[in-house]
CSV table of C-alpha atoms in Angstrom, one decimal:
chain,number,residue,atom,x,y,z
A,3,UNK,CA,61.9,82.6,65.3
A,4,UNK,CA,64.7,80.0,64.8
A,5,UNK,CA,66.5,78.8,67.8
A,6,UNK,CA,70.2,79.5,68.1
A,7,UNK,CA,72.7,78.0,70.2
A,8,UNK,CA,76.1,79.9,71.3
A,9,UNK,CA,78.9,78.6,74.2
A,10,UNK,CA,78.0,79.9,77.4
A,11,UNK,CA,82.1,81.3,77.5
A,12,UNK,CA,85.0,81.9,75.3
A,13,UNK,CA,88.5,83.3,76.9
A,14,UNK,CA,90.1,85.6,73.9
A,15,UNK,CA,93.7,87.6,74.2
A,16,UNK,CA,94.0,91.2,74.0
A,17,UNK,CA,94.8,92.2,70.5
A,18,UNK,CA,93.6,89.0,68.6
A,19,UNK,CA,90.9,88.1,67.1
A,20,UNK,CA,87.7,86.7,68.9
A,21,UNK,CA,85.8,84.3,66.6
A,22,UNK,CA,82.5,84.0,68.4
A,23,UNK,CA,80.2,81.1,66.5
A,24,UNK,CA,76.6,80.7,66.4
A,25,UNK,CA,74.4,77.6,65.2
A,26,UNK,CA,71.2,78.3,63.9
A,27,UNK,CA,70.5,75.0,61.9
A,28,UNK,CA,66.3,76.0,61.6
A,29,UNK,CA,66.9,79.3,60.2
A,30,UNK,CA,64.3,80.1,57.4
A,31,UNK,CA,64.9,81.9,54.3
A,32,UNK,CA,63.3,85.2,55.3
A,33,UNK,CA,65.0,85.7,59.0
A,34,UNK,CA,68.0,87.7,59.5
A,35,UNK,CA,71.1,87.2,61.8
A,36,UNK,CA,71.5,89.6,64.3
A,37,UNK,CA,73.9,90.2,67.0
A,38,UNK,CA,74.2,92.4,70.4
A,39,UNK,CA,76.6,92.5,73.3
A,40,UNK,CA,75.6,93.2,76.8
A,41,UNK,CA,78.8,94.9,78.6
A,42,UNK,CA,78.1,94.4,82.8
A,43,UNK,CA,74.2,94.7,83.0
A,44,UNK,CA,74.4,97.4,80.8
A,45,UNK,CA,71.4,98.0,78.0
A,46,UNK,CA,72.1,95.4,74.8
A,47,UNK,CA,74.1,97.3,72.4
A,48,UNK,CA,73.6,96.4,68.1
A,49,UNK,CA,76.7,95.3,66.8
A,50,UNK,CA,76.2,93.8,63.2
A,51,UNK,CA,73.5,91.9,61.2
A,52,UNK,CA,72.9,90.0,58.0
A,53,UNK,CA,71.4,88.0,55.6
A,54,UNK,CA,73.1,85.9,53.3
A,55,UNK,CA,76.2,87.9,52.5
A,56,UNK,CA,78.8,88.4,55.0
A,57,UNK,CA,79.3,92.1,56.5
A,58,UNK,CA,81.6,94.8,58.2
A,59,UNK,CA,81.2,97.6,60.1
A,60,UNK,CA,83.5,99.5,62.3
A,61,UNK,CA,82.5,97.4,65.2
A,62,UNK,CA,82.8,93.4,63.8
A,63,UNK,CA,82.4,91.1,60.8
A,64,UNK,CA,80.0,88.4,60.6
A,65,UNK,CA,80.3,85.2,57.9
A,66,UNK,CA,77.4,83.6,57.5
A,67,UNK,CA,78.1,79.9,56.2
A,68,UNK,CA,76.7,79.3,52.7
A,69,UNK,CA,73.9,77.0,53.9
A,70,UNK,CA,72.9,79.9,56.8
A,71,UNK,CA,72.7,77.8,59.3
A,72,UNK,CA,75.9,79.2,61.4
A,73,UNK,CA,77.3,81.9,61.8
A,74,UNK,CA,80.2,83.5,63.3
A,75,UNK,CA,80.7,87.5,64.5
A,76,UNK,CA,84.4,87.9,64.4
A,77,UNK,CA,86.2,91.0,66.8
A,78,UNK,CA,89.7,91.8,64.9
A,79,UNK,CA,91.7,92.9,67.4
A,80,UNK,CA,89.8,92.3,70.6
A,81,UNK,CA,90.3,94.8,73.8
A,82,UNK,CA,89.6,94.5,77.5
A,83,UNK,CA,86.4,96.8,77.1
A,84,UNK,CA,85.0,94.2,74.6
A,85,UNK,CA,84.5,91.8,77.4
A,86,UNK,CA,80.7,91.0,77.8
A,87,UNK,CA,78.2,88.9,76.9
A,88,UNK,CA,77.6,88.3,73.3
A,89,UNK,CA,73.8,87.3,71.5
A,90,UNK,CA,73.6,86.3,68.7
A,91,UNK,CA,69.8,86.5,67.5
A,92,UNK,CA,68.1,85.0,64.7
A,93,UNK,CA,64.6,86.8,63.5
A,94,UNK,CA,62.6,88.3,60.7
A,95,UNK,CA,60.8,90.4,62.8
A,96,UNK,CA,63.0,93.2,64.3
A,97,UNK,CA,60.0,94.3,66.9
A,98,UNK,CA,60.8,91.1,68.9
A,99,UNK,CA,64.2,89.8,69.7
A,100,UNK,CA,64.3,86.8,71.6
A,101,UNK,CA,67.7,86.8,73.6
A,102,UNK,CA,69.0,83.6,74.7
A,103,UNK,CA,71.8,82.9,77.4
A,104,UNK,CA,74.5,84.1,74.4
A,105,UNK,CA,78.0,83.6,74.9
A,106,UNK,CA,80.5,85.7,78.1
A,107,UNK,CA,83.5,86.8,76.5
A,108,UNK,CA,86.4,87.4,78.7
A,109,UNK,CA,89.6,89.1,76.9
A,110,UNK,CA,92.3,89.0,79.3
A,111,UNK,CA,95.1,91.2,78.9
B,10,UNK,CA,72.8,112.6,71.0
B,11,UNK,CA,70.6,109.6,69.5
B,12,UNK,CA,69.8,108.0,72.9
B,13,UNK,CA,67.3,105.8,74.8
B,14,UNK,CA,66.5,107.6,78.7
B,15,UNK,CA,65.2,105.8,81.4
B,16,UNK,CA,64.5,107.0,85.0
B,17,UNK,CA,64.9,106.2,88.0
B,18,UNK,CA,68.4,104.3,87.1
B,19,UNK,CA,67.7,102.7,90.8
B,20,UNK,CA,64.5,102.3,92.8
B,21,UNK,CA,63.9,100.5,95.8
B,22,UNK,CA,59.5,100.1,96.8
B,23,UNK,CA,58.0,97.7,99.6
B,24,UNK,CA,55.1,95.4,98.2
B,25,UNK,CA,51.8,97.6,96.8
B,26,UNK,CA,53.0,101.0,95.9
B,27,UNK,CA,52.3,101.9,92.8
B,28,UNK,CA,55.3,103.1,90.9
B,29,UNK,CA,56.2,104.2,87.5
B,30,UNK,CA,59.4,103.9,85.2
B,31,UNK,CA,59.5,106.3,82.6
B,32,UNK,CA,61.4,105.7,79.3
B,33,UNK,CA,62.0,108.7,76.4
B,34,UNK,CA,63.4,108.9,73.0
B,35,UNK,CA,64.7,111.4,71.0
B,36,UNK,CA,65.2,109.9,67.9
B,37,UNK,CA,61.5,109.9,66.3
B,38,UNK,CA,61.2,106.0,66.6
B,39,UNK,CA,57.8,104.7,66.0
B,40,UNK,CA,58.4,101.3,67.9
B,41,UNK,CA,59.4,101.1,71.6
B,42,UNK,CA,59.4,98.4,74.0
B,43,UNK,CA,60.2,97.3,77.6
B,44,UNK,CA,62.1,94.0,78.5
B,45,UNK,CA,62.9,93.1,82.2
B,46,UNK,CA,65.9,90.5,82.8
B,47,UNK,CA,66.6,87.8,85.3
B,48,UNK,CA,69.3,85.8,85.8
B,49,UNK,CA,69.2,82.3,83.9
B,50,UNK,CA,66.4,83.9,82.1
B,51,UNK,CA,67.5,86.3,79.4
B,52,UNK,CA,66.1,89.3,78.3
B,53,UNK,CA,61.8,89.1,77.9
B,54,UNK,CA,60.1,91.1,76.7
B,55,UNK,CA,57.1,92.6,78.5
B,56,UNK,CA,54.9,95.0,76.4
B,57,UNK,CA,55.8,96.9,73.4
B,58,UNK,CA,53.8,99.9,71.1
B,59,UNK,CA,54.0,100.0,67.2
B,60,UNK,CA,53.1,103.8,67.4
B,61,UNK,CA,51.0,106.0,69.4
B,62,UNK,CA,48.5,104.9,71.1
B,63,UNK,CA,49.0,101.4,70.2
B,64,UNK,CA,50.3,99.0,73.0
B,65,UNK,CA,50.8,94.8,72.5
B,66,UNK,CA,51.4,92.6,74.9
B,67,UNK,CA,54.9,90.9,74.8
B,68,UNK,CA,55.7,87.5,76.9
B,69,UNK,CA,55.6,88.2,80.2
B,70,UNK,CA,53.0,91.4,80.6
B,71,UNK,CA,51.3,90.1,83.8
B,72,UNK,CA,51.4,92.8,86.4
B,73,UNK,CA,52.5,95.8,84.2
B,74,UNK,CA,51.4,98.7,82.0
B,75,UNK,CA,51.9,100.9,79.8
B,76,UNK,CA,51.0,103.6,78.1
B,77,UNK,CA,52.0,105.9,74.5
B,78,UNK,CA,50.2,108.8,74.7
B,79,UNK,CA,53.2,110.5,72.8
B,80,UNK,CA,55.8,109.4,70.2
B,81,UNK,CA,59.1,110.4,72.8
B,82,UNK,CA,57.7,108.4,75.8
B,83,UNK,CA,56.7,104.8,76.8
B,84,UNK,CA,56.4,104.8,80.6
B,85,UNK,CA,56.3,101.6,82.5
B,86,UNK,CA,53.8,101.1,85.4
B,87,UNK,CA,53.2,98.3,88.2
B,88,UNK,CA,49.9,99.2,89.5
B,89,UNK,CA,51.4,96.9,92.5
B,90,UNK,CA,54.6,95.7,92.8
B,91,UNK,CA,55.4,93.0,94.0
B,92,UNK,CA,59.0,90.8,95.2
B,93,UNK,CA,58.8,88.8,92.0
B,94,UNK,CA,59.2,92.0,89.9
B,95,UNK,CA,62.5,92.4,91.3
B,96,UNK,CA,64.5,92.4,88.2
B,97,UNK,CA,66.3,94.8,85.7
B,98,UNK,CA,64.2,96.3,83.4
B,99,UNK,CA,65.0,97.7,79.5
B,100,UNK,CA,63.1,100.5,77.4
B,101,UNK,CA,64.2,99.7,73.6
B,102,UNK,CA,63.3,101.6,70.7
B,103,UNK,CA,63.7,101.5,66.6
B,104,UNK,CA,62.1,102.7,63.7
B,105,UNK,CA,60.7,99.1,63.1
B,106,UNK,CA,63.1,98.4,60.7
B,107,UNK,CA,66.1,99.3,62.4
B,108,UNK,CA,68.0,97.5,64.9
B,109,UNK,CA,66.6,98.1,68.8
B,110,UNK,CA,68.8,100.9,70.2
B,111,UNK,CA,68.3,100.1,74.6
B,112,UNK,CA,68.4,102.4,77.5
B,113,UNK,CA,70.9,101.7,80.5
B,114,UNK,CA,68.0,100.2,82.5
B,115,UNK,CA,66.6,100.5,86.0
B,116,UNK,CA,67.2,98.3,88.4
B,117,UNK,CA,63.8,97.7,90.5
B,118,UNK,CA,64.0,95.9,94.0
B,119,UNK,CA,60.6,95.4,95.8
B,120,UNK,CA,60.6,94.5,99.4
């Protein structure tokens, strides 16, 4: 699985946006981008994935660039609950998720 | 309620006695899996079953069991703990396809 590097923190005020990036230069063609958020030692929770196209749920959106080898999961209107630690996981196999140190999010009020 | 269980939530042992974490899911998933994390270390993964009665090892199996005798339940066991199994421990599950939904973990201390 490709190797991703995220900042270990990022501050982010309450009610704007928190751009999270991800590199992930030695992504191959047939691995997704997947991300999870871990709020205080809680289990990992799924927040969004893609491929090449960016996406949207209810939770986030993620733009992946052109080339796939970044990414960036993006809160809209970031709250005090969505402070945790953010993963952002690059695989093709969805059985084995290798979680690195990902990113702590604080959003102070 | 589509959910991941794990029990005990807390569990403190001394060195040698056998103990087992159980992990159930009600949401028909054919894959489950157990992680443990440390700090500095992330999340790794320990063992993991693609379906009934089938059970891989996963990075760091050394010390552990488990077993899938049914679809709902993937119980962890350490035959004999031991202080460097102190750590948080996940039970995961998906359909294989899907993304890993995790239980809320148990947190194992062993004197």
């Amino acid at each position: 699985d490709a190797k991703t590097t995220q900042p270990p923190s990022m501050d982010c005020a309450e009610g704007r946006a928190a751009n999270l990036p991800c590199n992930h230069s030695t992504i191959s063609g047939n691995e997704y981008v997947y991300w999870y958020r871990q709020i205080h030692s809680q289990g990992p929770q799924y927040i969004i994935h893609g491929l090449k196209n960016n996406e949207t749920n209810e939770m986030a959106s993620l733009i992946i660039t052109e080339d796939r080898k970044s990414s960036t999961l993006i809160l809209p209107h970031a709250t005090l609950r969505d402070t945790a630690v953010y993963y952002c996981i690059v695989t093709y196999n969805t059985d084995k998720l290798i979680f690195g140190t990902g990113t702590r999010l604080q959003v102070f009020p | 309620e589509a959910q991941v269980t794990q029990n005990p939530r807390y569990l403190i042992t001394v060195t040698g006695k056998k103990l087992t974490v159980t992990c159930s899911q009600n949401m028909n998933h054919e894959y489950m899996s157990w992680y443990r994390q440390d700090p500095g270390l992330g999340l790794r993964q320990i063992y993991y079953s693609m379906n009934v009665e089938v059970t891989d090892k996963g990075d760091v199996p050394e010390g552990y069991k488990v077993s899938r005798k049914e679809k709902r339940n993937f119980p962890l066991i350490l035959e004999s703990p031991s202080p460097n199994q102190t750590s948080l421990y996940f039970c995961a599950s998906s359909t294989g396809v899907s993304p890993l939904h995790f239980g809320n973990g148990t947190r194992l201390t062993v004197t």
